Structures are given as C-alpha cells and as structure tokens.
Amino acid sequence: MRIHQALLGAAMITAAGCSVTDNYDRTQNPFLEPSVRIEMPEKEVTSKPTLPSPSMHSTNPIPGTATIRPAAAPPALVSSEVPSLTNTFDQMIAEANRLGAAGDVLGKAQLLEQAGYTGSGKAFYLLARMQQDGSLPKSDDQMLKFLALAHEAGEVEATRVLGLLYLRGLSVPKDIAYGRGLLDQAAATSSRAALEYGQLLSGQSMPDLKDVNSSIPFLRFAYQSGERGAFDALLYALEVAGASEQALILRAQGEPDVQLSPTIEERDSGSVTTNALTADDVFNHGQAVLIRRVPDPEPEFTGYCWIAAADALGHPGASKELDFIQGVRAISDRRSPGRLDACIQKIAAQYSQH
C-alpha cells in the first residue's frame, strides 16, 4: 500500500490522545539547516509512489474542533508577505508547544493541524512525530499521512524520514529506488540527511546500499556542516573507496572547528543558560559514553540507558541506535532484572521536566 492509499482510509486523531503524557515539547529535534551546500548528481527514481495531492486530504476534523479543510492553492505571495506568514506559523507552533507543556496534548495536536492546513509543513511534521513518539495514540496511517503532507509542503526532514522508511520497509512497502530518490532530495539541503544517506551508501548503516563512491560527496557535505560523526564516517568511506590521499588530508584537518550543541555537563554546571534540555543532548551524551569520550565505569550500560531515555523523549534516531546495541539490554536484564528500565525512567523523567 502506497502512502496515498493509507491516507484515504485514515481517520483523524482520536480523543484518546487527551490522557497521554506529552513528552515532546521540550525535546524537539532541531531542524538542521546546513551552512554549506554541494552539487550532487541526481539519480533516476523508478516506481515512484504517488504522494497525496491536496484534493486527497481528509477533511475529518480532530474531535472538538471546527472542520479544517485543505486550503486552496494560495495566490503568489510577494516577498514582503513571506516573513509575516512564517512568523504566524512560528507563533502557532509555539502556542501549540505551550499547550502541550501544560498537558493539553489534544489542544496541541489541533493547533498543529490547523497550522499545517494553513500551509506549515513543519506543523505536519511535528504531528507525525507526535504519532510516532506516543504523545498521541500510535497510528502508522496517521504518521504517514502527516509525513506525506509535510513532504509536499517542502519540510525537508519529513522527506528524510520518508526516505528512510521506504529504504527499510518500515510502515510502508520496501522500495529502495524510491527511498534513495527521497534521500537524494533531502540530502541536498539537510546536513543530517546527507550524513545518514552517506552512511547507508557506504555500508555504515543498514541497509547497505553498496555505493561508497556516491557516499563521499554527501558525507563531505555533512562534515563541512559540522555534523557529529561525519568526520569518522567520511574517513571510513574514503579509505574503503581507496582514496588514501584524501583520507590522509582529512586526518590532518581533523574535525571542523564548529560550535556544537552544549554537552550535558555544560548545561548541568550552569555554563549554558537554557530552559530546556533536548532529546538530542541526551542522545549525544549516551553516544559519548559509549565511545568512551565521557568516562564511566559501565559505559555500555550507561550509554544504553541515556540513548533509550532519548528515545523515550522523542529522538528520531535513538531507536535505530538501540537496535545496534540491543545485546546490552539482554545482558543487563539477565544479570539485574529491572535495573536498566529504572535507569531509563529516571533519566527520561529528569530531563522531560527541564
């Protein structure tokens, strides 16, 4: 079933979401915009599924709201109106997040849907993530619906997620060619998508697309944009591709001198003024523990705990990371049943309150 077929039978969000704890507002994954772009060859996409057109959108409202209908194609906006429209969307999303933080998850979803049908792809993407992370009752049909609408509205991270879903056959039929086409598109402007796509092309994550030469420009883009992990990924790809001279140059250059997000320790020490700790920070701390960048007497246990907590807080990449280290849970549950779950709950609860 293609995305548009799923959308035709999808009901809108049910009122059952009211009682679900919202763990999403203060843990949004940043929508990364690269500072450097590179030209990358286009790939031919075959068997392209038809994404839903505006005429296919469901007009069934979320319970308790007025009917929200897809807006007709708006007239061309003059440039002076665009910032005002963007500010309106930002204000609606900020108000939706405020409602979610106050415990009104359904109110948040209603306002995000209104913003989405008014023209905000980001709002649709946030709705898809609420479906995925459990803030609302999980529904693959609803998640795919909102991802498709966000993709149509130009939200690059929705395009990235759809590409990964098709490549892995998660919630949709597996379609390597179409998934690659979506990631080609997303990776042209998203450094995060470029890193993930480059890792897939070079066999550093699954499925192995076995195209290491094509991975290099994507990984170089991610590296130049300061993506965490891009240096090691690019170095690996260069060495596998036999580009030893380029690999030597990269080693000499080292990691780019860019301003990365604050560490957990910096936030806890008060050296960074902030009101929120993001799921990205929790995830990055877990990775740092796993690779021994942050000393810990039980790096595997602690790293798994933090990454699983990031997953509970809504980090989109944490679940995939947990798949690679699932043996840690098996060992921990065998030795000390319940200890790992208690750790995860403690970390997630602590940082969902920040």
Short mmCIF file of C-alpha atoms in Angstrom, two decimals, residues 55-264:
data_model
loop_
_atom_site.label_atom_id
_atom_site.label_comp_id
_atom_site.label_asym_id
_atom_site.label_seq_id
_atom_site.Cartn_x
_atom_site.Cartn_y
_atom_site.Cartn_z
CA SER A 55 -7.51 17.13 -3.05
CA MET A 56 -6.93 13.81 -1.29
CA HIS A 57 -6.55 15.28 2.18
CA SER A 58 -9.03 14.06 4.75
CA THR A 59 -11.37 16.77 5.92
CA ASN A 60 -12.48 14.94 9.07
CA PRO A 61 -11.62 17.22 11.99
CA ILE A 62 -9.95 16.27 15.23
CA PRO A 63 -12.77 15.80 17.75
CA GLY A 64 -13.77 19.05 19.37
CA THR A 65 -12.57 21.33 16.59
CA ALA A 66 -14.23 23.09 13.73
CA THR A 67 -13.81 21.41 10.38
CA ILE A 68 -10.39 22.22 8.95
CA ARG A 69 -10.35 21.92 5.19
CA PRO A 70 -7.29 21.95 2.97
CA ALA A 71 -6.72 25.45 1.76
CA ALA A 72 -6.97 26.11 -1.95
CA ALA A 73 -3.72 26.91 -3.67
CA PRO A 74 -2.87 30.40 -2.39
CA PRO A 75 -2.11 33.24 -4.78
CA ALA A 76 1.53 34.03 -5.30
CA LEU A 77 2.90 35.87 -2.29
CA VAL A 78 5.02 38.94 -2.70
CA SER A 79 8.31 38.68 -0.86
CA SER A 80 7.29 41.19 1.80
CA GLU A 81 4.45 38.90 2.93
CA VAL A 82 6.53 35.76 3.40
CA PRO A 83 8.20 36.74 6.70
CA SER A 84 4.77 37.63 8.13
CA LEU A 85 3.38 34.23 7.14
CA THR A 86 6.40 32.44 8.58
CA ASN A 87 6.06 34.37 11.82
CA THR A 88 2.41 33.35 12.02
CA PHE A 89 3.33 29.68 11.67
CA ASP A 90 6.07 30.03 14.28
CA GLN A 91 3.62 31.66 16.68
CA MET A 92 1.06 28.91 16.14
CA ILE A 93 3.66 26.20 16.72
CA ALA A 94 4.95 27.99 19.83
CA GLU A 95 1.41 28.20 21.20
CA ALA A 96 0.87 24.52 20.39
CA ASN A 97 4.01 23.65 22.32
CA ARG A 98 2.80 25.76 25.24
CA LEU A 99 -0.45 23.81 25.29
CA GLY A 100 1.44 20.53 25.20
CA ALA A 101 3.71 21.61 28.04
CA ALA A 102 0.61 22.41 30.08
CA GLY A 103 -0.70 18.88 29.48
CA ASP A 104 -3.21 19.69 26.75
CA VAL A 105 -1.91 17.22 24.18
CA LEU A 106 -5.11 17.21 22.13
CA GLY A 107 -5.14 21.01 22.05
CA LYS A 108 -1.57 20.95 20.80
CA ALA A 109 -2.47 18.49 18.05
CA GLN A 110 -5.49 20.53 17.00
CA LEU A 111 -3.46 23.72 16.68
CA LEU A 112 -0.66 21.99 14.80
CA GLU A 113 -3.17 20.54 12.35
CA GLN A 114 -4.66 23.97 11.82
CA ALA A 115 -1.19 25.40 11.16
CA GLY A 116 -0.46 22.53 8.78
CA TYR A 117 -3.55 23.03 6.65
CA THR A 118 -2.82 26.74 6.62
CA GLY A 119 0.49 25.95 4.96
CA SER A 120 3.08 24.92 7.57
CA GLY A 121 4.96 21.76 6.61
CA LYS A 122 6.77 21.88 9.93
CA ALA A 123 3.47 21.61 11.80
CA PHE A 124 2.55 18.47 9.86
CA TYR A 125 5.99 17.03 10.61
CA LEU A 126 5.52 17.69 14.32
CA LEU A 127 2.15 15.94 14.18
CA ALA A 128 3.77 12.93 12.55
CA ARG A 129 6.33 12.82 15.33
CA MET A 130 3.63 13.02 17.97
CA GLN A 131 2.08 9.94 16.36
CA GLN A 132 5.44 8.19 16.36
CA ASP A 133 6.67 9.04 19.85
CA GLY A 134 3.49 8.13 21.73
CA SER A 135 2.29 11.62 22.61
CA LEU A 136 -0.79 10.61 20.63
CA PRO A 137 -2.07 7.06 20.11
CA LYS A 138 0.32 5.47 17.64
CA SER A 139 -1.02 5.06 14.12
CA ASP A 140 1.11 4.28 11.09
CA ASP A 141 -1.60 5.59 8.79
CA GLN A 142 -1.76 8.93 10.57
CA MET A 143 2.03 9.21 10.82
CA LEU A 144 2.42 8.54 7.09
CA LYS A 145 -0.38 10.95 6.28
CA PHE A 146 1.24 13.83 8.13
CA LEU A 147 4.73 12.96 6.85
CA ALA A 148 3.41 12.99 3.28
CA LEU A 149 1.68 16.34 3.79
CA ALA A 150 4.83 17.79 5.36
CA HIS A 151 6.91 16.48 2.46
CA GLU A 152 4.54 18.07 -0.06
CA ALA A 153 4.82 21.35 1.83
CA GLY A 154 8.61 21.27 1.49
CA GLU A 155 9.60 20.14 5.00
CA VAL A 156 12.96 18.53 4.29
CA GLU A 157 13.12 16.45 7.46
CA ALA A 158 9.82 14.80 6.51
CA THR A 159 11.37 13.92 3.15
CA ARG A 160 14.35 12.44 5.00
CA VAL A 161 12.17 10.32 7.29
CA LEU A 162 10.04 9.06 4.40
CA GLY A 163 13.19 8.08 2.53
CA LEU A 164 14.44 6.06 5.48
CA LEU A 165 11.06 4.36 5.92
CA TYR A 166 10.98 3.25 2.29
CA LEU A 167 14.58 2.06 2.36
CA ARG A 168 13.91 -0.09 5.42
CA GLY A 169 10.35 -1.13 4.67
CA LEU A 170 9.07 0.34 7.93
CA SER A 171 5.34 1.16 7.92
CA VAL A 172 5.47 1.13 4.09
CA PRO A 173 6.44 -1.46 1.47
CA LYS A 174 10.19 -1.53 0.96
CA ASP A 175 11.21 0.45 -2.13
CA ILE A 176 14.94 1.07 -2.41
CA ALA A 177 14.76 3.17 -5.58
CA TYR A 178 12.09 5.49 -4.23
CA GLY A 179 13.75 5.74 -0.82
CA ARG A 180 17.02 6.74 -2.47
CA GLY A 181 15.23 9.34 -4.54
CA LEU A 182 13.73 10.91 -1.42
CA LEU A 183 17.06 10.92 0.40
CA ASP A 184 18.80 12.39 -2.65
CA GLN A 185 16.33 15.24 -2.43
CA ALA A 186 16.60 15.72 1.34
CA ALA A 187 20.39 15.45 1.46
CA ALA A 188 20.80 18.36 -0.94
CA THR A 189 19.78 20.80 1.81
CA SER A 190 19.85 18.85 5.10
CA SER A 191 23.26 18.01 6.51
CA ARG A 192 21.67 15.46 8.79
CA ALA A 193 20.07 13.71 5.81
CA ALA A 194 23.41 13.87 3.99
CA LEU A 195 25.14 12.11 6.89
CA GLU A 196 22.52 9.39 7.21
CA TYR A 197 22.35 8.83 3.47
CA GLY A 198 26.13 8.73 3.18
CA GLN A 199 26.30 6.12 5.92
CA LEU A 200 23.74 3.99 4.07
CA LEU A 201 25.57 4.31 0.76
CA SER A 202 28.89 3.35 2.34
CA GLY A 203 27.54 0.41 4.34
CA GLN A 204 27.95 2.06 7.74
CA SER A 205 24.25 1.58 8.49
CA MET A 206 21.57 -0.72 7.18
CA PRO A 207 20.50 -1.41 4.54
CA ASP A 208 23.89 -1.34 2.88
CA LEU A 209 23.34 0.42 -0.46
CA LYS A 210 26.82 -0.60 -1.64
CA ASP A 211 27.69 2.67 -3.36
CA VAL A 212 30.63 4.02 -1.40
CA ASN A 213 31.80 6.36 -4.15
CA SER A 214 28.44 8.14 -4.19
CA SER A 215 28.55 8.45 -0.40
CA ILE A 216 31.63 10.67 -0.36
CA PRO A 217 30.09 14.00 -1.51
CA PHE A 218 27.19 13.57 0.91
CA LEU A 219 29.49 12.78 3.83
CA ARG A 220 31.79 15.63 2.90
CA PHE A 221 28.83 18.00 2.96
CA ALA A 222 27.83 16.71 6.40
CA TYR A 223 31.43 17.03 7.60
CA GLN A 224 31.74 20.60 6.34
CA SER A 225 28.44 21.44 8.03
CA GLY A 226 29.71 20.21 11.40
CA GLU A 227 27.51 17.13 11.77
CA ARG A 228 28.56 14.98 14.70
CA GLY A 229 30.01 11.70 13.45
CA ALA A 230 30.57 12.94 9.90
CA PHE A 231 34.36 13.05 10.26
CA ASP A 232 34.64 9.36 11.11
CA ALA A 233 32.04 8.40 8.51
CA LEU A 234 33.79 10.33 5.75
CA LEU A 235 37.20 8.96 6.72
CA TYR A 236 35.87 5.42 6.57
CA ALA A 237 34.26 5.98 3.17
CA LEU A 238 37.43 7.49 1.72
CA GLU A 239 39.53 4.57 2.92
CA VAL A 240 37.08 1.97 1.61
CA ALA A 241 36.93 3.78 -1.74
CA GLY A 242 40.72 3.68 -1.97
CA ALA A 243 41.08 7.46 -1.78
CA SER A 244 44.04 7.17 0.57
CA GLU A 245 45.46 10.60 -0.26
CA GLN A 246 42.17 12.32 0.51
CA ALA A 247 41.91 10.30 3.71
CA LEU A 248 45.36 11.49 4.80
CA ILE A 249 44.39 15.09 4.12
CA LEU A 250 41.19 14.65 6.11
CA ARG A 251 43.11 13.14 9.03
CA ALA A 252 45.42 16.14 9.01
CA GLN A 253 42.48 18.54 9.00
CA GLY A 254 40.68 16.78 11.84
CA GLU A 255 37.17 17.62 12.94
CA PRO A 256 35.90 21.02 11.76
CA ASP A 257 36.03 23.84 14.26
CA VAL A 258 32.31 24.45 14.62
CA GLN A 259 30.06 25.37 17.51
CA LEU A 260 28.27 22.19 18.51
CA SER A 261 25.38 21.96 20.93
CA PRO A 262 26.27 22.17 24.64
CA THR A 263 27.07 18.97 26.48
CA ILE A 264 25.03 17.63 29.37
#
